[in-house]
Amino acid sequence: MQFLAKLLPVSHMKMIIICLGGAGLLVFASFVTNQVRKVEVVVAANGKEETVQTHAHTVEELLDEIGIAVGKHDELSPDLDTPIEAGMNITYKTANKVIVNIDDAKKTYYTTKRTIGEFLQDENLALSKHDDVSHKADEKITDGLQLDIHKAFQITIKDDDDKTDVWTTGGSVEDVLNAHDIKLDKLDKTKPARDQEVTEDTDIDIVRVEKTIEQVEEAIPFETEKQYDETLAKGEEKVIEQGREGIVVLTYEITTENGEEVDRELVDEEVTEERQNRTIAIGTNEAEQKATNRADSESDKKEWTMTATAYTANCGGCSGQTATGINLQDNPNRKVVAVDPSVIPLGSKVWVEGYGEAVAGDTGGAISGNRIDVHVPSQSDANRYGWQQVKVKIID
């Protein structure tokens, strides 16, 4: 009662004693006791501090009083069942939901960490500097945040003879090359193709493609034109015009891949020098031929002036083997002459002006009368020889 007297004026005390019986006095005493044990604490909820006066017995009761419901993942210090003491500090943080998607594998986390970097460290989610993360490490976490992480992997890029190992988080072949500042020209190719997706098993092979123009001069072979002449003995030939090769300039488009030619396409041809055909006169006078043959017989002639052309073992329609069995394929430098056997017997040893000694070892469909065909090693040699009027002599 002395304690009550200190709290209440005497007049009030008397009035209370008069008005209340014993039971009323007990209720009043209980009220006074509650007022006396009311204490002051500091509550820091999600960074906001508030001073609270309470008569709660535990932290849980206090939080109920101020309307804070503690979730399973929330952070609280001290614990819910801690007794309330005057001047105590209570810290509470609400956990935020974070959805982490690592290479399409999704997982949900709850955290009270403030930033992305703190959260990753707390959850032991180790990242390399090559990984692709949708948020920066110093960004603040908000409830429901979705964090996308693409883990980097290594692949090999082969550019011609150069090989480079690079880190990537995927995308198309073209995306990866652009990310590493590797430029492609319009014609260049890649394996896989530029729009194909890159995975951990992908290696990129770059094929550098170039197109260039090349011009080549080639000879245009002349043709032989025949004119029949009644003034010449039948079968006799006379060169009227020697003939001259023409020149054509061929333009090719050449495609190379990594320096190696893979295609050559003729895109233009221009004749810069016209050819001049060879013209020969062929005798048709049978009387003249008989007179010539008679004269030859009378003098037992073994020397003639003949029209000579040249051929090779690889000419069109040639077998490479002569009428007498000489293999010109195996003996490209062998001196052999194709003759008309009625004029020069096969097997004869002959001398041809400008050609030298040779064997009359072959025949030909166009070789008739005073005409021979000399064997040379190559077509270019045959082209150079052309048509000639030469002396031919049987020496054996």
mmCIF file of C-alpha atoms in Angstrom:
data_model
loop_
_atom_site.group_PDB
_atom_site.id
_atom_site.type_symbol
_atom_site.label_atom_id
_atom_site.label_comp_id
_atom_site.label_asym_id
_atom_site.label_seq_id
_atom_site.Cartn_x
_atom_site.Cartn_y
_atom_site.Cartn_z
ATOM 1 C CA MET A 1 0.000 0.000 0.000
ATOM 2 C CA GLN A 2 2.915 2.302 0.605
ATOM 3 C CA PHE A 3 3.932 1.731 -2.991
ATOM 4 C CA LEU A 4 0.396 2.672 -4.153
ATOM 5 C CA ALA A 5 0.468 5.735 -1.986
ATOM 6 C CA LYS A 6 3.518 6.960 -3.855
ATOM 7 C CA LEU A 7 1.753 6.456 -7.152
ATOM 8 C CA LEU A 8 -1.696 7.948 -6.245
ATOM 9 C CA PRO A 9 -2.826 11.014 -4.289
ATOM 10 C CA VAL A 10 -4.256 10.331 -0.775
ATOM 11 C CA SER A 11 -7.741 11.459 -1.741
ATOM 12 C CA HIS A 12 -7.779 8.952 -4.566
ATOM 13 C CA MET A 13 -6.535 6.222 -2.307
ATOM 14 C CA LYS A 14 -9.311 6.796 0.143
ATOM 15 C CA MET A 15 -11.893 6.791 -2.585
ATOM 16 C CA ILE A 16 -10.572 3.536 -4.013
ATOM 17 C CA ILE A 17 -10.556 1.837 -0.633
ATOM 18 C CA ILE A 18 -14.089 2.950 0.100
ATOM 19 C CA CYS A 19 -15.513 2.074 -3.313
ATOM 20 C CA LEU A 20 -13.803 -1.207 -3.813
ATOM 21 C CA GLY A 21 -14.045 -4.245 -1.756
ATOM 22 C CA GLY A 22 -11.293 -6.745 -1.316
ATOM 23 C CA ALA A 23 -11.768 -8.226 -4.813
ATOM 24 C CA GLY A 24 -11.660 -4.822 -6.494
ATOM 25 C CA LEU A 25 -8.515 -4.019 -4.678
ATOM 26 C CA LEU A 26 -6.839 -7.147 -6.118
ATOM 27 C CA VAL A 27 -7.789 -6.234 -9.729
ATOM 28 C CA PHE A 28 -6.456 -2.756 -9.330
ATOM 29 C CA ALA A 29 -3.225 -4.072 -7.862
ATOM 30 C CA SER A 30 -2.791 -6.335 -10.911
ATOM 31 C CA PHE A 31 -3.241 -3.378 -13.282
ATOM 32 C CA VAL A 32 -0.666 -1.359 -11.474
ATOM 33 C CA THR A 33 1.759 -4.285 -11.581
ATOM 34 C CA ASN A 34 1.391 -4.574 -15.394
ATOM 35 C CA GLN A 35 2.023 -0.895 -15.829
ATOM 36 C CA VAL A 36 5.113 -1.127 -13.747
ATOM 37 C CA ARG A 37 6.683 -4.071 -15.787
ATOM 38 C CA LYS A 38 6.162 -2.424 -19.240
ATOM 39 C CA VAL A 39 9.628 -2.183 -20.901
ATOM 40 C CA GLU A 40 11.152 -0.399 -23.893
ATOM 41 C CA VAL A 41 12.933 -2.267 -26.712
ATOM 42 C CA VAL A 42 14.302 -1.350 -30.191
ATOM 43 C CA VAL A 43 12.997 -3.303 -33.198
ATOM 44 C CA ALA A 44 14.944 -3.018 -36.506
ATOM 45 C CA ALA A 45 12.676 -4.513 -39.199
ATOM 46 C CA ASN A 46 14.222 -4.656 -42.675
ATOM 47 C CA GLY A 47 16.556 -1.790 -41.830
ATOM 48 C CA LYS A 48 13.916 0.456 -40.193
ATOM 49 C CA GLU A 49 14.343 1.015 -36.473
ATOM 50 C CA GLU A 50 11.395 1.557 -34.132
ATOM 51 C CA THR A 51 11.321 1.972 -30.341
ATOM 52 C CA VAL A 52 8.516 -0.095 -28.821
ATOM 53 C CA GLN A 53 7.126 -0.135 -25.280
ATOM 54 C CA THR A 54 5.772 -3.535 -24.431
ATOM 55 C CA HIS A 55 4.769 -5.802 -21.644
ATOM 56 C CA ALA A 56 5.293 -8.905 -23.842
ATOM 57 C CA HIS A 57 7.184 -11.723 -22.221
ATOM 58 C CA THR A 58 8.951 -13.085 -25.357
ATOM 59 C CA VAL A 59 10.187 -11.847 -28.715
ATOM 60 C CA GLU A 60 7.424 -13.818 -30.415
ATOM 61 C CA GLU A 61 4.749 -12.032 -28.358
ATOM 62 C CA LEU A 62 6.302 -8.658 -29.135
ATOM 63 C CA LEU A 63 6.372 -9.292 -32.897
ATOM 64 C CA ASP A 64 2.748 -10.429 -32.744
ATOM 65 C CA GLU A 65 1.896 -7.126 -31.053
ATOM 66 C CA ILE A 66 3.455 -5.048 -33.833
ATOM 67 C CA GLY A 67 2.135 -7.251 -36.662
ATOM 68 C CA ILE A 68 5.270 -9.016 -37.827
ATOM 69 C CA ALA A 69 4.836 -12.652 -38.871
ATOM 70 C CA VAL A 70 8.164 -14.428 -39.107
ATOM 71 C CA GLY A 71 8.422 -16.755 -42.130
ATOM 72 C CA LYS A 72 10.425 -19.948 -42.405
ATOM 73 C CA HIS A 73 13.297 -18.317 -44.298
ATOM 74 C CA ASP A 74 13.253 -14.924 -42.550
ATOM 75 C CA GLU A 75 16.177 -13.802 -40.413
ATOM 76 C CA LEU A 76 15.547 -12.966 -36.734
ATOM 77 C CA SER A 77 17.836 -12.149 -33.830
ATOM 78 C CA PRO A 78 17.355 -13.083 -31.062
ATOM 79 C CA ASP A 79 15.112 -16.158 -31.407
ATOM 80 C CA LEU A 80 11.332 -16.126 -30.987
ATOM 81 C CA ASP A 81 11.388 -17.707 -27.525
ATOM 82 C CA THR A 82 13.913 -15.234 -26.105
ATOM 83 C CA PRO A 83 12.532 -13.378 -23.003
ATOM 84 C CA ILE A 84 12.021 -9.635 -23.414
ATOM 85 C CA GLU A 85 14.433 -7.417 -21.512
ATOM 86 C CA ALA A 86 14.465 -3.663 -21.216
ATOM 87 C CA GLY A 87 16.727 -1.996 -23.791
ATOM 88 C CA MET A 88 17.181 -5.094 -25.925
ATOM 89 C CA ASN A 89 17.599 -4.843 -29.744
ATOM 90 C CA ILE A 90 15.579 -7.103 -32.009
ATOM 91 C CA THR A 91 16.646 -7.441 -35.670
ATOM 92 C CA TYR A 92 14.339 -8.860 -38.334
ATOM 93 C CA LYS A 93 14.827 -9.319 -42.073
ATOM 94 C CA THR A 94 12.236 -10.627 -44.509
ATOM 95 C CA ALA A 95 13.625 -13.257 -46.890
ATOM 96 C CA ASN A 96 13.252 -12.528 -50.610
ATOM 97 C CA LYS A 97 12.457 -15.213 -53.163
ATOM 98 C CA VAL A 98 15.128 -15.597 -55.855
ATOM 99 C CA ILE A 99 14.693 -17.900 -58.886
ATOM 100 C CA VAL A 100 18.033 -19.020 -60.295
ATOM 101 C CA ASN A 101 18.125 -20.465 -63.812
ATOM 102 C CA ILE A 102 21.524 -22.052 -64.600
ATOM 103 C CA ASP A 103 21.665 -23.291 -68.213
ATOM 104 C CA ASP A 104 17.889 -23.921 -68.158
ATOM 105 C CA ALA A 105 18.049 -25.769 -64.800
ATOM 106 C CA LYS A 106 15.753 -23.776 -62.489
ATOM 107 C CA LYS A 107 15.951 -23.634 -58.675
ATOM 108 C CA THR A 108 14.215 -21.416 -56.096
ATOM 109 C CA TYR A 109 16.102 -19.826 -53.190
ATOM 110 C CA TYR A 110 15.145 -17.595 -50.249
ATOM 111 C CA THR A 111 17.668 -15.113 -48.978
ATOM 112 C CA THR A 112 18.047 -12.147 -46.686
ATOM 113 C CA LYS A 113 21.251 -11.007 -48.393
ATOM 114 C CA ARG A 114 21.209 -7.501 -49.769
ATOM 115 C CA THR A 115 22.977 -7.877 -53.123
ATOM 116 C CA ILE A 116 23.358 -10.449 -55.904
ATOM 117 C CA GLY A 117 27.038 -10.920 -55.080
ATOM 118 C CA GLU A 118 26.340 -11.571 -51.380
ATOM 119 C CA PHE A 119 23.612 -14.051 -52.288
ATOM 120 C CA LEU A 120 25.833 -16.017 -54.710
ATOM 121 C CA GLN A 121 28.617 -16.208 -52.151
ATOM 122 C CA ASP A 122 26.222 -17.272 -49.396
ATOM 123 C CA GLU A 123 24.795 -20.056 -51.561
ATOM 124 C CA ASN A 124 28.260 -21.158 -52.797
ATOM 125 C CA LEU A 125 27.255 -20.534 -56.399
ATOM 126 C CA ALA A 126 30.747 -20.135 -57.859
ATOM 127 C CA LEU A 127 31.005 -18.252 -61.144
ATOM 128 C CA SER A 128 33.929 -17.745 -63.512
ATOM 129 C CA LYS A 129 34.701 -14.470 -65.244
ATOM 130 C CA HIS A 130 33.577 -16.039 -68.539
ATOM 131 C CA ASP A 131 30.042 -16.914 -67.305
ATOM 132 C CA ASP A 132 27.112 -14.803 -68.480
ATOM 133 C CA VAL A 133 24.991 -13.456 -65.582
ATOM 134 C CA SER A 134 21.797 -11.482 -66.138
ATOM 135 C CA HIS A 135 22.394 -9.132 -63.137
ATOM 136 C CA LYS A 136 25.449 -7.351 -61.785
ATOM 137 C CA ALA A 137 26.971 -8.412 -58.472
ATOM 138 C CA ASP A 138 26.173 -5.084 -56.748
ATOM 139 C CA GLU A 139 22.503 -5.046 -57.733
ATOM 140 C CA LYS A 140 20.021 -5.180 -54.833
ATOM 141 C CA ILE A 141 17.827 -8.242 -54.460
ATOM 142 C CA THR A 142 14.062 -7.819 -54.735
ATOM 143 C CA ASP A 143 11.395 -10.397 -53.987
ATOM 144 C CA GLY A 144 10.731 -12.691 -56.948
ATOM 145 C CA LEU A 145 13.940 -11.730 -58.781
ATOM 146 C CA GLN A 146 14.931 -14.138 -61.581
ATOM 147 C CA LEU A 147 18.670 -14.631 -62.028
ATOM 148 C CA ASP A 148 19.770 -16.220 -65.330
ATOM 149 C CA ILE A 149 23.253 -17.754 -65.482
ATOM 150 C CA HIS A 150 24.860 -19.288 -68.556
ATOM 151 C CA LYS A 151 27.997 -21.246 -67.667
ATOM 152 C CA ALA A 152 30.924 -20.803 -70.049
ATOM 153 C CA PHE A 153 32.686 -23.676 -71.794
ATOM 154 C CA GLN A 154 35.724 -23.944 -74.080
ATOM 155 C CA ILE A 155 35.702 -24.718 -77.806
ATOM 156 C CA THR A 156 38.380 -24.644 -80.535
ATOM 157 C CA ILE A 157 38.237 -22.294 -83.518
ATOM 158 C CA LYS A 158 40.346 -23.301 -86.538
ATOM 159 C CA ASP A 159 41.016 -20.465 -88.970
ATOM 160 C CA ASP A 160 43.048 -21.931 -91.872
ATOM 161 C CA ASP A 161 46.162 -23.232 -90.083
ATOM 162 C CA ASP A 162 45.591 -21.285 -86.827
ATOM 163 C CA LYS A 163 43.878 -22.958 -83.865
ATOM 164 C CA THR A 164 42.527 -20.968 -80.896
ATOM 165 C CA ASP A 165 40.760 -22.171 -77.734
ATOM 166 C CA VAL A 166 38.054 -19.719 -76.616
ATOM 167 C CA TRP A 167 35.437 -19.453 -73.882
ATOM 168 C CA THR A 168 31.784 -19.049 -74.782
ATOM 169 C CA THR A 169 28.329 -19.383 -73.275
ATOM 170 C CA GLY A 170 26.789 -20.556 -76.544
ATOM 171 C CA GLY A 171 24.692 -18.910 -79.224
ATOM 172 C CA SER A 172 25.148 -19.329 -82.967
ATOM 173 C CA VAL A 173 28.498 -19.872 -84.682
ATOM 174 C CA GLU A 174 28.309 -16.293 -85.969
ATOM 175 C CA ASP A 175 27.573 -14.976 -82.436
ATOM 176 C CA VAL A 176 30.669 -16.730 -81.055
ATOM 177 C CA LEU A 177 32.917 -15.439 -83.835
ATOM 178 C CA ASN A 178 31.630 -11.888 -83.382
ATOM 179 C CA ALA A 179 32.162 -12.114 -79.618
ATOM 180 C CA HIS A 180 35.839 -12.914 -80.231
ATOM 181 C CA ASP A 181 36.213 -10.282 -82.983
ATOM 182 C CA ILE A 182 36.784 -12.860 -85.740
ATOM 183 C CA LYS A 183 35.580 -11.349 -89.007
ATOM 184 C CA LEU A 184 34.147 -13.313 -91.926
ATOM 185 C CA ASP A 185 34.084 -12.113 -95.525
ATOM 186 C CA LYS A 186 30.990 -12.613 -97.637
ATOM 187 C CA LEU A 187 32.296 -15.724 -99.411
ATOM 188 C CA ASP A 188 33.856 -17.361 -96.340
ATOM 189 C CA LYS A 189 32.269 -20.575 -95.033
ATOM 190 C CA THR A 190 32.131 -22.206 -91.604
ATOM 191 C CA LYS A 191 31.624 -25.746 -90.393
ATOM 192 C CA PRO A 192 29.058 -25.916 -88.812
ATOM 193 C CA ALA A 193 27.114 -23.234 -90.708
ATOM 194 C CA ARG A 194 26.958 -19.689 -89.337
ATOM 195 C CA ASP A 195 23.417 -20.069 -87.972
ATOM 196 C CA GLN A 196 24.036 -23.377 -86.148
ATOM 197 C CA GLU A 197 23.981 -23.395 -82.328
ATOM 198 C CA VAL A 198 27.267 -23.951 -80.502
ATOM 199 C CA THR A 199 27.478 -26.582 -77.738
ATOM 200 C CA GLU A 200 30.305 -27.967 -75.612
ATOM 201 C CA ASP A 201 31.023 -30.553 -78.341
ATOM 202 C CA THR A 202 31.257 -27.969 -81.128
ATOM 203 C CA ASP A 203 34.506 -26.970 -82.805
ATOM 204 C CA ILE A 204 34.365 -24.250 -85.465
ATOM 205 C CA ASP A 205 36.298 -24.604 -88.738
ATOM 206 C CA ILE A 206 36.588 -21.459 -90.871
ATOM 207 C CA VAL A 207 37.113 -21.852 -94.618
ATOM 208 C CA ARG A 208 38.461 -18.678 -96.233
ATOM 209 C CA VAL A 209 37.095 -18.423 -99.789
ATOM 210 C CA GLU A 210 38.572 -16.184 -102.482
ATOM 211 C CA LYS A 211 37.722 -15.639 -106.145
ATOM 212 C CA THR A 212 40.342 -14.307 -108.573
ATOM 213 C CA ILE A 213 40.525 -13.697 -112.326
ATOM 214 C CA GLU A 214 43.231 -15.252 -114.503
ATOM 215 C CA GLN A 215 43.801 -14.766 -118.230
ATOM 216 C CA VAL A 216 45.548 -17.368 -120.387
ATOM 217 C CA GLU A 217 46.605 -17.136 -124.038
ATOM 218 C CA GLU A 218 46.082 -20.251 -126.155
ATOM 219 C CA ALA A 219 46.788 -21.053 -129.774
ATOM 220 C CA ILE A 220 43.937 -21.620 -132.229
ATOM 221 C CA PRO A 221 45.057 -24.436 -134.582
ATOM 222 C CA PHE A 222 44.574 -23.675 -138.261
ATOM 223 C CA GLU A 223 42.646 -26.008 -140.512
ATOM 224 C CA THR A 224 43.605 -27.320 -143.935
ATOM 225 C CA GLU A 225 41.552 -26.391 -146.958
ATOM 226 C CA LYS A 226 41.917 -28.478 -150.145
ATOM 227 C CA GLN A 227 41.577 -27.225 -153.673
ATOM 228 C CA TYR A 228 41.506 -29.607 -156.653
ATOM 229 C CA ASP A 229 43.818 -28.628 -159.486
ATOM 230 C CA GLU A 230 43.653 -30.106 -162.990
ATOM 231 C CA THR A 231 47.085 -28.805 -163.832
ATOM 232 C CA LEU A 232 48.704 -31.076 -161.260
ATOM 233 C CA ALA A 233 49.144 -34.811 -161.629
ATOM 234 C CA LYS A 234 46.582 -36.856 -159.762
ATOM 235 C CA GLY A 235 47.596 -37.236 -156.110
ATOM 236 C CA GLU A 236 50.227 -34.485 -156.292
ATOM 237 C CA GLU A 237 49.869 -31.764 -153.642
ATOM 238 C CA LYS A 238 51.065 -28.207 -153.676
ATOM 239 C CA VAL A 239 50.982 -25.760 -150.764
ATOM 240 C CA ILE A 240 49.303 -22.504 -151.732
ATOM 241 C CA GLU A 241 49.085 -20.976 -148.232
ATOM 242 C CA GLN A 242 51.208 -22.209 -145.298
ATOM 243 C CA GLY A 243 48.641 -21.356 -142.615
ATOM 244 C CA ARG A 244 49.056 -19.564 -139.298
ATOM 245 C CA GLU A 245 47.704 -20.235 -135.811
ATOM 246 C CA GLY A 246 45.421 -17.709 -134.172
ATOM 247 C CA ILE A 247 45.470 -16.554 -130.540
ATOM 248 C CA VAL A 248 42.566 -16.608 -128.059
ATOM 249 C CA VAL A 249 42.630 -15.064 -124.574
ATOM 250 C CA LEU A 250 40.681 -17.208 -122.086
ATOM 251 C CA THR A 251 39.445 -15.547 -118.874
ATOM 252 C CA TYR A 252 38.917 -17.859 -115.885
ATOM 253 C CA GLU A 253 37.339 -17.198 -112.501
ATOM 254 C CA ILE A 254 39.342 -19.211 -109.972
ATOM 255 C CA THR A 255 37.943 -20.167 -106.559
ATOM 256 C CA THR A 256 40.290 -21.056 -103.706
ATOM 257 C CA GLU A 257 39.529 -22.369 -100.227
ATOM 258 C CA ASN A 258 42.231 -21.697 -97.654
ATOM 259 C CA GLY A 259 44.614 -21.029 -100.520
ATOM 260 C CA GLU A 260 43.889 -24.254 -102.466
ATOM 261 C CA GLU A 261 42.214 -24.059 -105.899
ATOM 262 C CA VAL A 262 38.871 -25.876 -105.875
ATOM 263 C CA ASP A 263 37.194 -24.556 -109.033
ATOM 264 C CA ARG A 264 38.127 -22.910 -112.342
ATOM 265 C CA GLU A 265 35.298 -21.504 -114.477
ATOM 266 C CA LEU A 266 35.688 -20.085 -118.001
ATOM 267 C CA VAL A 267 33.855 -16.737 -117.961
ATOM 268 C CA ASP A 268 35.075 -15.130 -121.198
ATOM 269 C CA GLU A 269 37.119 -15.792 -124.335
ATOM 270 C CA GLU A 270 38.389 -13.227 -126.821
ATOM 271 C CA VAL A 271 40.135 -13.914 -130.106
ATOM 272 C CA THR A 272 43.018 -11.434 -130.362
ATOM 273 C CA GLU A 273 44.528 -12.851 -133.540
ATOM 274 C CA GLU A 274 42.560 -14.684 -136.191
ATOM 275 C CA ARG A 275 43.953 -17.920 -137.572
ATOM 276 C CA GLN A 276 44.831 -18.319 -141.239
ATOM 277 C CA ASN A 277 43.967 -21.708 -142.684
ATOM 278 C CA ARG A 278 46.436 -23.723 -144.716
ATOM 279 C CA THR A 279 45.507 -24.177 -148.384
ATOM 280 C CA ILE A 280 46.820 -26.977 -150.588
ATOM 281 C CA ALA A 281 46.159 -27.864 -154.181
ATOM 282 C CA ILE A 282 45.543 -31.519 -155.000
ATOM 283 C CA GLY A 283 46.174 -32.670 -158.515
ATOM 284 C CA THR A 284 43.447 -34.442 -160.485
ATOM 285 C CA ASN A 285 45.182 -34.826 -163.895
ATOM 286 C CA GLU A 286 45.556 -38.595 -164.492
ATOM 287 C CA ALA A 287 47.496 -38.124 -167.715
ATOM 288 C CA GLU A 288 50.004 -35.965 -165.913
ATOM 289 C CA GLN A 289 50.260 -38.571 -163.171
ATOM 290 C CA LYS A 290 51.039 -41.335 -165.695
ATOM 291 C CA ALA A 291 53.685 -39.181 -167.285
ATOM 292 C CA THR A 292 55.184 -38.464 -163.895
ATOM 293 C CA ASN A 293 55.131 -42.112 -162.902
ATOM 294 C CA ARG A 294 56.748 -43.050 -166.207
ATOM 295 C CA ALA A 295 59.464 -40.495 -165.723
ATOM 296 C CA ASP A 296 60.036 -41.734 -162.209
ATOM 297 C CA SER A 297 60.226 -45.293 -163.418
ATOM 298 C CA GLU A 298 62.610 -44.424 -166.158
ATOM 299 C CA SER A 299 65.010 -42.684 -163.835
ATOM 300 C CA ASP A 300 64.491 -45.199 -160.983
ATOM 301 C CA LYS A 301 63.823 -42.171 -158.797
ATOM 302 C CA LYS A 302 64.610 -42.457 -155.104
ATOM 303 C CA GLU A 303 64.358 -38.750 -154.153
ATOM 304 C CA TRP A 304 61.174 -36.680 -154.051
ATOM 305 C CA THR A 305 59.880 -33.261 -153.046
ATOM 306 C CA MET A 306 56.970 -34.054 -150.740
ATOM 307 C CA THR A 307 54.428 -32.329 -148.526
ATOM 308 C CA ALA A 308 55.208 -33.106 -144.885
ATOM 309 C CA THR A 309 53.018 -32.762 -141.801
ATOM 310 C CA ALA A 310 53.637 -33.944 -138.234
ATOM 311 C CA TYR A 311 51.773 -36.201 -135.822
ATOM 312 C CA THR A 312 52.186 -37.609 -132.273
ATOM 313 C CA ALA A 313 51.471 -40.942 -130.609
ATOM 314 C CA ASN A 314 48.522 -39.271 -128.857
ATOM 315 C CA CYS A 315 46.828 -37.762 -131.883
ATOM 316 C CA GLY A 316 43.108 -38.217 -132.370
ATOM 317 C CA GLY A 317 42.399 -41.765 -133.569
ATOM 318 C CA CYS A 318 46.015 -42.865 -133.039
ATOM 319 C CA SER A 319 46.728 -46.103 -131.200
ATOM 320 C CA GLY A 320 50.285 -45.230 -130.314
ATOM 321 C CA GLN A 321 51.586 -48.224 -132.310
ATOM 322 C CA THR A 322 52.700 -47.962 -135.948
ATOM 323 C CA ALA A 323 51.721 -50.153 -138.860
ATOM 324 C CA THR A 324 55.059 -51.953 -138.514
ATOM 325 C CA GLY A 325 54.651 -52.516 -134.742
ATOM 326 C CA ILE A 326 56.769 -49.665 -133.330
ATOM 327 C CA ASN A 327 55.427 -48.549 -129.914
ATOM 328 C CA LEU A 328 55.588 -44.759 -130.037
ATOM 329 C CA GLN A 329 54.121 -44.417 -126.531
ATOM 330 C CA ASP A 330 57.230 -46.055 -125.113
ATOM 331 C CA ASN A 331 59.526 -44.338 -127.668
ATOM 332 C CA PRO A 332 58.275 -40.725 -127.944
ATOM 333 C CA ASN A 333 61.562 -39.519 -129.477
ATOM 334 C CA ARG A 334 61.772 -42.303 -132.139
ATOM 335 C CA LYS A 335 62.024 -40.896 -135.648
ATOM 336 C CA VAL A 336 59.341 -42.581 -137.723
ATOM 337 C CA VAL A 337 57.699 -41.419 -140.942
ATOM 338 C CA ALA A 338 54.259 -42.392 -142.177
ATOM 339 C CA VAL A 339 54.368 -42.993 -145.956
ATOM 340 C CA ASP A 340 52.346 -44.215 -148.896
ATOM 341 C CA PRO A 341 53.818 -47.757 -149.309
ATOM 342 C CA SER A 342 53.265 -47.554 -153.061
ATOM 343 C CA VAL A 343 55.787 -44.713 -153.176
ATOM 344 C CA ILE A 344 58.157 -45.551 -150.303
ATOM 345 C CA PRO A 345 58.197 -49.177 -149.167
ATOM 346 C CA LEU A 346 57.523 -49.764 -145.453
ATOM 347 C CA GLY A 347 60.699 -50.453 -143.501
ATOM 348 C CA SER A 348 62.828 -48.228 -145.734
ATOM 349 C CA LYS A 349 65.420 -45.995 -144.144
ATOM 350 C CA VAL A 350 64.799 -42.446 -145.360
ATOM 351 C CA TRP A 351 66.229 -38.987 -145.027
ATOM 352 C CA VAL A 352 63.796 -36.079 -144.637
ATOM 353 C CA GLU A 353 64.970 -32.518 -145.122
ATOM 354 C CA GLY A 354 64.922 -30.667 -141.783
ATOM 355 C CA TYR A 355 63.951 -33.868 -139.877
ATOM 356 C CA GLY A 356 66.889 -36.185 -140.438
ATOM 357 C CA GLU A 357 67.145 -39.923 -140.815
ATOM 358 C CA ALA A 358 64.076 -41.984 -140.007
ATOM 359 C CA VAL A 359 62.347 -45.267 -140.722
ATOM 360 C CA ALA A 360 59.307 -45.486 -142.988
ATOM 361 C CA GLY A 361 57.377 -47.371 -140.333
ATOM 362 C CA ASP A 362 53.781 -46.161 -140.469
ATOM 363 C CA THR A 363 50.889 -45.370 -142.805
ATOM 364 C CA GLY A 364 47.893 -43.061 -142.588
ATOM 365 C CA GLY A 365 44.514 -42.585 -144.179
ATOM 366 C CA ALA A 366 45.448 -39.119 -145.429
ATOM 367 C CA ILE A 367 48.988 -40.145 -146.468
ATOM 368 C CA SER A 368 48.829 -40.754 -150.206
ATOM 369 C CA GLY A 369 51.235 -40.108 -153.057
ATOM 370 C CA ASN A 370 53.909 -37.496 -152.430
ATOM 371 C CA ARG A 371 52.951 -36.880 -148.825
ATOM 372 C CA ILE A 372 54.517 -37.971 -145.523
ATOM 373 C CA ASP A 373 53.741 -37.524 -141.806
ATOM 374 C CA VAL A 374 56.743 -37.227 -139.467
ATOM 375 C CA HIS A 375 56.456 -38.375 -135.843
ATOM 376 C CA VAL A 376 57.289 -35.774 -133.134
ATOM 377 C CA PRO A 377 57.194 -36.105 -129.302
ATOM 378 C CA SER A 378 54.347 -33.654 -128.475
ATOM 379 C CA GLN A 379 51.378 -31.838 -129.926
ATOM 380 C CA SER A 380 53.076 -28.484 -129.479
ATOM 381 C CA ASP A 381 55.949 -29.806 -131.619
ATOM 382 C CA ALA A 382 53.413 -30.926 -134.222
ATOM 383 C CA ASN A 383 51.774 -27.479 -134.210
ATOM 384 C CA ARG A 384 55.125 -25.797 -134.717
ATOM 385 C CA TYR A 385 56.069 -28.131 -137.593
ATOM 386 C CA GLY A 386 52.882 -27.341 -139.516
ATOM 387 C CA TRP A 387 52.992 -28.104 -143.247
ATOM 388 C CA GLN A 388 56.253 -28.058 -145.176
ATOM 389 C CA GLN A 389 57.597 -28.835 -148.641
ATOM 390 C CA VAL A 390 60.655 -31.046 -148.039
ATOM 391 C CA LYS A 391 63.032 -33.293 -149.936
ATOM 392 C CA VAL A 392 62.742 -36.996 -149.092
ATOM 393 C CA LYS A 393 65.365 -39.578 -150.070
ATOM 394 C CA ILE A 394 65.509 -43.353 -149.579
ATOM 395 C CA ILE A 395 68.967 -44.118 -148.225
ATOM 396 C CA ASP A 396 68.529 -47.838 -147.587
#
